[in-house]
XYZ file of C-alpha atoms in Angstrom:
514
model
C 108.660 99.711 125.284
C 105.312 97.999 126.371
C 105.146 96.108 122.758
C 108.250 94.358 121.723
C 106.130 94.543 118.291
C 106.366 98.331 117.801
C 108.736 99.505 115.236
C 107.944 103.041 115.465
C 106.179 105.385 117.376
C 105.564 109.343 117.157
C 104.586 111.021 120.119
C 102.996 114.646 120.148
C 104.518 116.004 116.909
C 104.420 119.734 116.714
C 105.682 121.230 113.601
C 104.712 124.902 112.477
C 105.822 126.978 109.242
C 105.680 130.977 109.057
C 101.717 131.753 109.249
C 101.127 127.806 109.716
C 100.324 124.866 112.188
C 101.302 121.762 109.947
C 101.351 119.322 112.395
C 99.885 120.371 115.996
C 100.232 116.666 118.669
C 100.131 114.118 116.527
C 100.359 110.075 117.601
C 100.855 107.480 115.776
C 102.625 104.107 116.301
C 103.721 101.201 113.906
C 103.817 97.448 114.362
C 105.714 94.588 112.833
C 104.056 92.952 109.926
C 101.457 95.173 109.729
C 99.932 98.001 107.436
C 98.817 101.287 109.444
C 96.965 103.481 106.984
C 97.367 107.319 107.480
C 94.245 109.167 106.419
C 93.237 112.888 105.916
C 92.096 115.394 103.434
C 94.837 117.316 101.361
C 96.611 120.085 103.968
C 95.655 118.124 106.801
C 99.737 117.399 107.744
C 99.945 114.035 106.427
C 102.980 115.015 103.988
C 104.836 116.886 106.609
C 104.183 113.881 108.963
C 106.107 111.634 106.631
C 108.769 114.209 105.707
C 109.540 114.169 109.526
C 110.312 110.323 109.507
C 113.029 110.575 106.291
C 114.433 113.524 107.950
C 113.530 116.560 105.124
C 112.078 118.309 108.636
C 112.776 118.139 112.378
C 109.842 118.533 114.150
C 109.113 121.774 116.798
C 108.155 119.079 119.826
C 107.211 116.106 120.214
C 109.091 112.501 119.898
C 110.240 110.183 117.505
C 110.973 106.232 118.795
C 112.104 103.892 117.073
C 112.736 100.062 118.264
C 111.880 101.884 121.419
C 114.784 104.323 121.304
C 113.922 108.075 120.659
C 116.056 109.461 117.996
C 116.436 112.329 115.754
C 116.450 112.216 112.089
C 118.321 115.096 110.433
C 118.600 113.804 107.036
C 118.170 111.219 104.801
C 121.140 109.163 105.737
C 119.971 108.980 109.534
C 116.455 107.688 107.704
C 117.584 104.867 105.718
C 120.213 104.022 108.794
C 117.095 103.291 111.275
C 115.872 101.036 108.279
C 112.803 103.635 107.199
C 112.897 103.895 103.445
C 109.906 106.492 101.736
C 108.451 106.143 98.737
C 107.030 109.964 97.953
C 104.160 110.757 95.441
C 106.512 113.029 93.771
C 109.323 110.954 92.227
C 112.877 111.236 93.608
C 114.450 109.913 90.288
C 117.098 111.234 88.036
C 115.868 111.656 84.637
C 119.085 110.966 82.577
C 120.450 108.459 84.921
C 119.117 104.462 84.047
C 117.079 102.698 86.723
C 119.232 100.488 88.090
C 121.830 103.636 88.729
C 118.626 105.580 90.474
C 117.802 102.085 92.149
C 121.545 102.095 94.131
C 122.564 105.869 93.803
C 124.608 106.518 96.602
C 124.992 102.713 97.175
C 126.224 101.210 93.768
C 128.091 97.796 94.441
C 131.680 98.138 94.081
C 134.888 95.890 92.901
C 138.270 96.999 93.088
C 137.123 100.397 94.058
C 135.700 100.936 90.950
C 131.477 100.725 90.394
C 130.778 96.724 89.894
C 128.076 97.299 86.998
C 127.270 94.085 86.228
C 126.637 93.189 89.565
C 124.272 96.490 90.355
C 122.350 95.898 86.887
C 121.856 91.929 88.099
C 120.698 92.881 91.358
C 117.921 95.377 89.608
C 116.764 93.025 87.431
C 116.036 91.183 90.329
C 113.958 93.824 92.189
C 112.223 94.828 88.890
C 111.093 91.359 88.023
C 110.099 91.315 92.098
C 107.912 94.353 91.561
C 106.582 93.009 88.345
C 107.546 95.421 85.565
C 109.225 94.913 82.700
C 112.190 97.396 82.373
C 115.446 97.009 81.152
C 118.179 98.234 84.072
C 119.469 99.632 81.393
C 116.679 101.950 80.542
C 117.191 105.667 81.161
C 114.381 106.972 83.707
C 113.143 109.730 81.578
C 112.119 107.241 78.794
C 109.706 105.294 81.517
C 105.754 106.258 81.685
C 104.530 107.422 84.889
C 103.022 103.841 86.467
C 106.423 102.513 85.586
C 108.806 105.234 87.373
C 106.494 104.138 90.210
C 107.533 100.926 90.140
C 110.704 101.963 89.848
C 110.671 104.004 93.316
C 109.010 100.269 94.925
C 112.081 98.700 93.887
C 114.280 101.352 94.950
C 113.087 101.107 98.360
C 112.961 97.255 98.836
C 116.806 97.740 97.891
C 117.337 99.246 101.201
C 116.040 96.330 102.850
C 113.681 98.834 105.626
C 112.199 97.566 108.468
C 109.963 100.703 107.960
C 108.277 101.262 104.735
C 106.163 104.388 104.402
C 104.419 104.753 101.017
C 102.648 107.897 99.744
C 100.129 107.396 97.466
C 101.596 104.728 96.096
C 98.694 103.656 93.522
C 97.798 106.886 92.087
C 99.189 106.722 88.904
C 98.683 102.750 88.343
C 96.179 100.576 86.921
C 94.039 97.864 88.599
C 96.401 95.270 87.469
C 99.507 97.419 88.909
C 97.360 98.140 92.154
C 97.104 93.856 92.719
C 101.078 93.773 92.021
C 101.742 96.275 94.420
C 99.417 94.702 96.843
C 100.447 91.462 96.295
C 104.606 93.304 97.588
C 102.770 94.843 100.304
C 101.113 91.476 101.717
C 104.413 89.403 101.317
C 106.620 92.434 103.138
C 104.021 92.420 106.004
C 104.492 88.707 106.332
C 108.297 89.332 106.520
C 107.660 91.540 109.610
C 108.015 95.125 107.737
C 105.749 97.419 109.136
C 104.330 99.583 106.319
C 102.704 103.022 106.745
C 100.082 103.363 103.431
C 98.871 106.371 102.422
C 96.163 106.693 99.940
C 92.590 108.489 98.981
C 91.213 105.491 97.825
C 89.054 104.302 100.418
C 88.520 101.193 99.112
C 92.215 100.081 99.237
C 91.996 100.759 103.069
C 90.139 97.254 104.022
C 91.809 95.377 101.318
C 95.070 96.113 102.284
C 95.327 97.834 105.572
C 94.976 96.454 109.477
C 94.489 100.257 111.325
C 93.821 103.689 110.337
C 94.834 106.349 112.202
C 93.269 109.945 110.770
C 94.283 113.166 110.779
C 92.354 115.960 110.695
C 93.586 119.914 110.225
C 97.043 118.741 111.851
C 95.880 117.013 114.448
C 95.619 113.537 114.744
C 91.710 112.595 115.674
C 90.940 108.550 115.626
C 92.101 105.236 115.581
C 90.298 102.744 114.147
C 90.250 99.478 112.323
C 90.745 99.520 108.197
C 87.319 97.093 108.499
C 85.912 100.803 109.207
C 82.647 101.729 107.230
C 83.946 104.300 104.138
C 81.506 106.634 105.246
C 82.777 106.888 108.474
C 86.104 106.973 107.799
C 85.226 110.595 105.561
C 83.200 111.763 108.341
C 86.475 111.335 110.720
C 88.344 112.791 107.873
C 86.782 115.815 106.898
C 84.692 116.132 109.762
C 81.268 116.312 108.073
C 79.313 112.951 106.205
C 79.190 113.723 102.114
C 76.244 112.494 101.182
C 76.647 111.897 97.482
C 80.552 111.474 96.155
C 79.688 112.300 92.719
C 77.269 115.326 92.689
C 76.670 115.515 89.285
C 73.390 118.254 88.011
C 72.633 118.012 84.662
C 71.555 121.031 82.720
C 69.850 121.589 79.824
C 72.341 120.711 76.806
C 73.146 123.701 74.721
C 74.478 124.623 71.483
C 77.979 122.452 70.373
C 80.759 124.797 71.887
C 83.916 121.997 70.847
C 84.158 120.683 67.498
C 86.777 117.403 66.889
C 86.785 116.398 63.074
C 89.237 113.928 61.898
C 91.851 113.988 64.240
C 94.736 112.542 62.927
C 98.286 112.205 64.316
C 100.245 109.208 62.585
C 101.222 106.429 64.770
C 99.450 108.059 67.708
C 95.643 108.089 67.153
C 93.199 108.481 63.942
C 90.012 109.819 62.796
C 88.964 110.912 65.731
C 85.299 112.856 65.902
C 83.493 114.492 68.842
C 81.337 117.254 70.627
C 81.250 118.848 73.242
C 77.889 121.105 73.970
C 77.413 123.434 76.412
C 76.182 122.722 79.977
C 77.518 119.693 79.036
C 80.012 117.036 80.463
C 81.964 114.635 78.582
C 84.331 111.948 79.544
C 87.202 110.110 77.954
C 87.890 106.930 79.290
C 90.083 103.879 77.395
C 93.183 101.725 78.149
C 96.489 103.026 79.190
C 98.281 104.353 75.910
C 94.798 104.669 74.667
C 95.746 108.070 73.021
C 93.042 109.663 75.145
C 96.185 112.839 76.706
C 97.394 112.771 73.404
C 94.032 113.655 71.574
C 93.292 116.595 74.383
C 96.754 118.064 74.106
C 96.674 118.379 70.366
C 92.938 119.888 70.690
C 94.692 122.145 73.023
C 97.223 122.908 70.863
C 100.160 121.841 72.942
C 100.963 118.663 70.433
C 100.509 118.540 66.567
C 98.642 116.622 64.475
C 98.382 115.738 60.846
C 94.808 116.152 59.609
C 91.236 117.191 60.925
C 90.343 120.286 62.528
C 89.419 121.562 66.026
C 86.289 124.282 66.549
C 85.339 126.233 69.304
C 81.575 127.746 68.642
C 82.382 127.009 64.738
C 84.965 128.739 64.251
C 88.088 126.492 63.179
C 91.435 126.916 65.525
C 95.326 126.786 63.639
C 97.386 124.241 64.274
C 99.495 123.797 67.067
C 98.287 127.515 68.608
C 98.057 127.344 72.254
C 97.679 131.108 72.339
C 94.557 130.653 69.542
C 93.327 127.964 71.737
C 93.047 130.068 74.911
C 91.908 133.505 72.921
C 88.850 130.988 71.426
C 87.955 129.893 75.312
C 90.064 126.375 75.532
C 91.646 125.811 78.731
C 93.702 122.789 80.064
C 93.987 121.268 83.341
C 97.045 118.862 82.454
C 97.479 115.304 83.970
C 100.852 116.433 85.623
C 99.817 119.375 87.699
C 103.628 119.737 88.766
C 105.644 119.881 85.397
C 102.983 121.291 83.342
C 100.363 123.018 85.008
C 102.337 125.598 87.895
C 105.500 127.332 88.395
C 106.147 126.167 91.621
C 108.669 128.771 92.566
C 105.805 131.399 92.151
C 103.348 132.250 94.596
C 99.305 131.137 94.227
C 98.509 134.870 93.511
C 101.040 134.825 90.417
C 100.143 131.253 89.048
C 96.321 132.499 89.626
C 97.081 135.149 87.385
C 99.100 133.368 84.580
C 96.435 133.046 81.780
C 94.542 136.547 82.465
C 97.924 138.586 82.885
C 97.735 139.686 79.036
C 94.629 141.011 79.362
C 95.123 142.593 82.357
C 98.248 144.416 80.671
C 97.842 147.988 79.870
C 100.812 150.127 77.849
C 103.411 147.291 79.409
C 102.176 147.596 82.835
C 100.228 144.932 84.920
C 97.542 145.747 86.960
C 98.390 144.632 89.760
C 95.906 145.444 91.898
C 92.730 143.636 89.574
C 95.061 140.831 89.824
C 94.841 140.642 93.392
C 91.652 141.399 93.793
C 90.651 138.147 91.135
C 92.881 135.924 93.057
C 91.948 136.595 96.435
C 88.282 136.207 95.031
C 88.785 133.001 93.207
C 90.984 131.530 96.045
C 88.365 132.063 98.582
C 85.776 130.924 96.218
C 87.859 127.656 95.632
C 88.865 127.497 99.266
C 92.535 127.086 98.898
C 94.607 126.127 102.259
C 97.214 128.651 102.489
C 98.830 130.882 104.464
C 98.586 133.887 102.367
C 98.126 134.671 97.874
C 101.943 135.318 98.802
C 102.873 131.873 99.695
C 104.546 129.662 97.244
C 102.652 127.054 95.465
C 105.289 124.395 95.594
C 104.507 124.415 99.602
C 101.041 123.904 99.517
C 99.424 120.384 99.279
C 97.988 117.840 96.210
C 94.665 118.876 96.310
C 94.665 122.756 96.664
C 97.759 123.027 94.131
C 95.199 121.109 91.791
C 92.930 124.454 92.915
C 95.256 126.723 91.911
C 95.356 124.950 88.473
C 91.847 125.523 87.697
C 91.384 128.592 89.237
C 93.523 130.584 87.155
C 91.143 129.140 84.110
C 88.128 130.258 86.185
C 89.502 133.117 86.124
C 90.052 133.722 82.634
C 86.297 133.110 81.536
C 86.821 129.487 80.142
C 83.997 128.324 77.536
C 85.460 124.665 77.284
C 87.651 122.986 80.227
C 90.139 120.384 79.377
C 90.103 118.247 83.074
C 92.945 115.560 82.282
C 92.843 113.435 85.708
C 91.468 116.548 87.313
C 91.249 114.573 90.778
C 94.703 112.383 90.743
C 95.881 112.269 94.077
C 93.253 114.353 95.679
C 90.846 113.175 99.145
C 87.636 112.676 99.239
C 86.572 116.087 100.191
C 88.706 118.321 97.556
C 87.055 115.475 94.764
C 83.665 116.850 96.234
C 84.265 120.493 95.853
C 86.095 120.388 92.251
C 82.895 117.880 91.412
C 80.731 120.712 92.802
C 82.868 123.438 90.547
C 82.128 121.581 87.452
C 78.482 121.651 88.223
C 78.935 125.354 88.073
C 80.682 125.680 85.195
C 78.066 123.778 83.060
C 75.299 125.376 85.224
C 77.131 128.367 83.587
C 76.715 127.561 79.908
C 80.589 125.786 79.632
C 82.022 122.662 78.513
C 84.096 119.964 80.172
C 85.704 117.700 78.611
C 87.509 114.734 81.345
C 89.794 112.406 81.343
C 89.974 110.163 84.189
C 91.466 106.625 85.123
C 89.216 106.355 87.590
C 85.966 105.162 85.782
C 84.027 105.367 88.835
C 84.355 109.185 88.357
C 83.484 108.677 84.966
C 80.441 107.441 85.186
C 79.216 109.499 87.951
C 80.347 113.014 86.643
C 79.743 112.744 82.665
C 76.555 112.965 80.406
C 78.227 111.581 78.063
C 81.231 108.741 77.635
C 83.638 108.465 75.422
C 85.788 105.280 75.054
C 88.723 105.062 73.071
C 91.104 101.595 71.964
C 94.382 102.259 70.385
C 94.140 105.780 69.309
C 90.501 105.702 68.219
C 87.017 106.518 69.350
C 85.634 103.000 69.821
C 82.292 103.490 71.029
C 80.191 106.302 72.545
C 78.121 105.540 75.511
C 75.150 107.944 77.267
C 74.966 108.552 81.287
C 72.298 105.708 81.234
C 73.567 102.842 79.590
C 77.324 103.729 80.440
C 78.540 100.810 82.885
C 81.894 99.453 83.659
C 81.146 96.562 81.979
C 80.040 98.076 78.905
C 82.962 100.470 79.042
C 86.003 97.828 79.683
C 84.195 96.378 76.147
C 84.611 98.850 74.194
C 88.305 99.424 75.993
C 89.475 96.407 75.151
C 88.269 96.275 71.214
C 90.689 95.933 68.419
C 90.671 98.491 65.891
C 89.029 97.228 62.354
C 91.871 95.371 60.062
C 91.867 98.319 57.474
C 93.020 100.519 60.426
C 96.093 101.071 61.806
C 96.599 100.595 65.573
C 98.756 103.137 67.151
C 100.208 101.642 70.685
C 101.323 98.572 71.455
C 101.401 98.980 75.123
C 97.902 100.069 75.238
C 97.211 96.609 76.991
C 96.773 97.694 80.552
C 92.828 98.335 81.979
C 91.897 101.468 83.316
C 91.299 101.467 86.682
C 87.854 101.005 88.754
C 87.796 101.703 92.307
C-alpha cells in the first residue's frame, strides 16, 4: 500500500441487478482521520456502494482493500470484524427492545454466562451522554422520536469501536442544534484517526465538515475534489447540468379558498388553530420540533382526531376522522415517513401508483387494469422515476424517486389540495428541483399545497405564504416578502399567551436552516 494512511480502498466496483447497472467502476479510497464525503443524486449507486462495505451485497468485480489487504465481506459479521460499522438512513433498531439492548444486540456484556445488565445499561449511558441525548437505557426504542432513534444508531456504532465509520444521511431528520452535536462526534473521531465516509444532500455540511468529495454520477464514479469545492460545482459534477435557481418558485394568480381550518382543537396537542389555503396557492408550516405542525395536517387529513373546529374543502365541511371523505373532497397527503406510511414496499411502483385511484377505476369488482397501466407509465415518465420497469418493487428503488412514487399516485388521482409533510427529506439536489418544479404545476393548475418542512430555507423559497406555529398554535403568519429566518425563529420560539394552554414540552429544539 503506497499510503500507510489508507484505511480503505474500493477499486472498480461493478455491481448489476436484473434490468440494472447499480454500480458500473467505481473508486474510492479512505484515509485516517479524515472525512471523505460521497456525493450523487438519488439512484446514482451511492446506497449500493455502502451496502457493499457492511456486506448486505458482494459486488460483480472489482476490489475491496482494507489496511491494504483485499478482502471479501459476506455479511455483517465480516463488516464489523474489519472495524467498518454503518449507520443507514433507514433505522436498523428493534422497536420493542430498549436502547441500550439495540445498542449491544448481539454483543451484550456478560457475567457468569448470564447477560451482565447493569453493566450494558452503564456502558449506554455512557455513549448516550457522548452523543448528547437524553434517553434513559432503559427506554424502549419505539417510544423515541425520529432525531432521537438517530442518535441512538450514532451510539450504536461508536460501541463497536470502527476504524471505519460510514454514515448515511446522518442529519436528515435532526435539528441545527443536533447537526453541531453530531459534528462536534464527527470532528473528535477524525482526530482519533477514524476515517469517516459522510453522506449527505446538504451541500452546505460538505465544507464544514468534510476534507474530499468524491461524486458519483449514474453509477459511475466521476470526480475527486476538495469539500472547499464551490456548491455549484459540486451539483454540476453531480447531476451533470448547473441548476440555476434551487427554489423555482412561480407564483400564480391566488384563487378562490380551496382549504378551510377553523378551530382546530386536539387537547394536549395543539389549539385553535385557523387557516387557508387558496388555490394556485402555496403555504408553508414551519415551527419548533413538537410544534404540533404533523399533528395539525394529519388530523386535517383525517388520519388523527381532534376535539373541536372543522376542516373545509371548497366550503363544504369534512367528518371527523374520514380519510376516505378527505380524499373523495380532493385532500391528499404526502406523509413525513415515506416508508411506514406512505408505500407498500413489497408492491411494485405500478401498484403503489395506483393505490388512491384503484376505486374509481373499479368496475362490477373488477380493476381495470389496463387504465391503470397506462396512468402509471404516464405519470412515472412524467415524474421521471429511476427504475427498471412499473414491475419493479418500490422497496428497491432509491430516497428520492420512492418520494416520486408517493406523489405520483396523488397526481394521479386529481388532487385539489396537497398535504407535502417534509416532501424533500433525504432527497439531492436535483430530485428537490423537479418536485419544486411539480408544485409549480400543480398551483399553475388551480391546486393547493400546503408544506411542512424543517428545512426553512425551502420554506421561504417555495411558499407565498408562512405559517409559524409555537406549542400547538398558530403564532404568527408571515407573507413571501417579509418572511425571513429571523423573523420566523421569532415567532418559533414565542410562548403561548398565559390564558392558553401549551401543549409540548419538548417543543424546545429550532428548526433547522441550511
Amino acid at each position: 500500500m503506497s499510503n500507510p494512511d489508507e484505511l480503505l480502498r474500493i477499486e472498480g466496483i461493478r455491481k448489476t441487478f436484473p434490468g440494472v447497472v447499480a454500480l458500473d467502476g467505481v473508486d474510492f479510497d479512505l484515509r485516517r482521520g479524515e472525512v471523505h464525503v460521497l456525493l450523487g443524486e438519488n439512484g446514482a449507486g451511492k446506497s449500493t456502494l455502502i451496502k457493499m462495505l457492511s456486506g448486505a451485497y458482494t459486488p460483480d468485480a472489482g476490489r475491496i482493500l482494507v489496511g491494504g489487504r483485499e478482502v471479501r465481506i459476506h455479511g455483517a459479521q465480516d463488516s464489523e470484524r474489519l472495524g467498518i460499522a454503518t449507520i443507514y438512513q433507514e433505522f436498523n433498531l428493534v422497536p420493542d427492545l430498549t436502547v441500550a439492548e439495540n445498542i449491544f444486540l448481539g454483543r451484550q456484556p456478560r457475567r457468569f454466562g448470564m447477560i451482565d445488565r447493569k453493566r450494558m445499561e452503564a456502558e449506554a449511558a455512557e455513549l448516550l451522554e457522548r452523543v448528547g441525548v437524553r434517553v434513559s437505557p432503559r427506554a424502549r426504542v419505539r417510544e423515541l422520536g425520529i432525531a432521537r432513534l438517530q442518535m441512538v444508531e450514532i451510539a450504536k456504532a461508536l460501541s463497536l469501536d470502527a476504524r471505519v465509520l460510514v454514515m448515511d444521511e446522518p442529519t436528515a431528520v435532526l435539528t441545527s442544534e443536533e447537526v453541531e452535536k453530531l459534528f462536534a462526534i464527527v470532528r473528535q473521531l477524525r482526530e482519533d484517526g477514524v476515517g469517516i465516509v459522510f453522506i449527505t444532500h446538504h451541500l452546505d455540511e460538505i465544507a464544514a465538515l468534510g476534507d474530499r468529495v468524491t461524486v458519483i454520477r449514474d453509477g459511475r464514479s466521476v470526480g475527486q475534489v476538495p469539500a472547499s469545492t464551490a456548491e455549484d460545482e459540486l451539483v454540476r459534477l453531480m447531476v451533470g447540468r448547473s441548476i440555476e435557481q434551487q427554489y423555482p418558485r412561480r407564483r400564480p394568480d391566488r384563487g378562490a379558498a380551496l382549504l378551510s381550518v377553523e378551530g382546530l382543537t386536539r387537547d394536549g396537542v395543539f389549539h385553535d388553530v385557523s387557516f387557508e389555503v387558496h388555490a394556485g396557492e402555496v403555504v408553508g408550516i414551519a415551527g419548533l420540533v413538537g410544534a404540533g405542525r404533523t399533528e395539525v395536517v394529519r388530523a386535517v387529513f383525517g388520519a388523527d382526531p381532534y376535539d373541536e373546529g372543522t376542516v373545509k374543502v371548497g366550503g363544504d365541511a369534512l367528518r371527523r376522522s374520514d380519510v376516505n371523505a378527505a380524499m373523495a373532497a380532493g385532500i391528499g397527503l404526502v406523509p413525513e415517513d415515506r416508508k411506514g406510511q406512505g408505500l407498500l414496499l413489497d408492491a411494485s411502483v405500478e401498484e403503489n401508483l395506483g393505490l388512491v385511484t384503484m376505486r374509481a377505476a373499479t368496475r362490477a369488482g373488477l380493476v381495470d387494469r389496463r387504465a391503470q397501466h397506462v396512468a402509471a407509465e404516464r405519470i412515472a415518465g412524467q415524474l421521471g422515476v429511476r427504475m427498471a420497469g412499473l414491475g419493479q418493487h418500490v422497496r428497491t428503488l432509491s430516497g428520492g424517486n420512492q418520494q416520486k412514487v408517493v406523489i405520483g399516485k396523488w397526481l394521479l388521482a386529481d388532487t385539489r389540495v396537497l398535504i407535502l409533510d417534509e416532501p424533500t427529506r433525504g432527497i439531492d439536489v436535483g430530485a428537490k428541483v423537479e418536485i419544486y418544479q411539480l408544485i409549480n404545476e400543480l398551483t399553475a393548475a388551480g391546486a393547493a399545497v400546503l408544506m411542512i418542512s424543517s428545512d426553512l430555507p425551502e420554506v421561504l423559497g417555495m411558499s407565498d405564504r408562512v405559517l409559524v406555529m409555537a406549542q400547538g398554535r398558530i403564532a404568527g403568519e408571515l407573507a413571501a416578502d417579509e418572511a425571513t429566518q429571523d423573523a420566523v425563529m421569532a415567532l418559533a420560539v414565542s410562548s403561548p399567551t398565559s390564558e392558553n394552554p401549551t401543549t409540548d414540552n419538548t417543543a424546545k429544539e429550532a428548526t433547522r436552516g441550511h
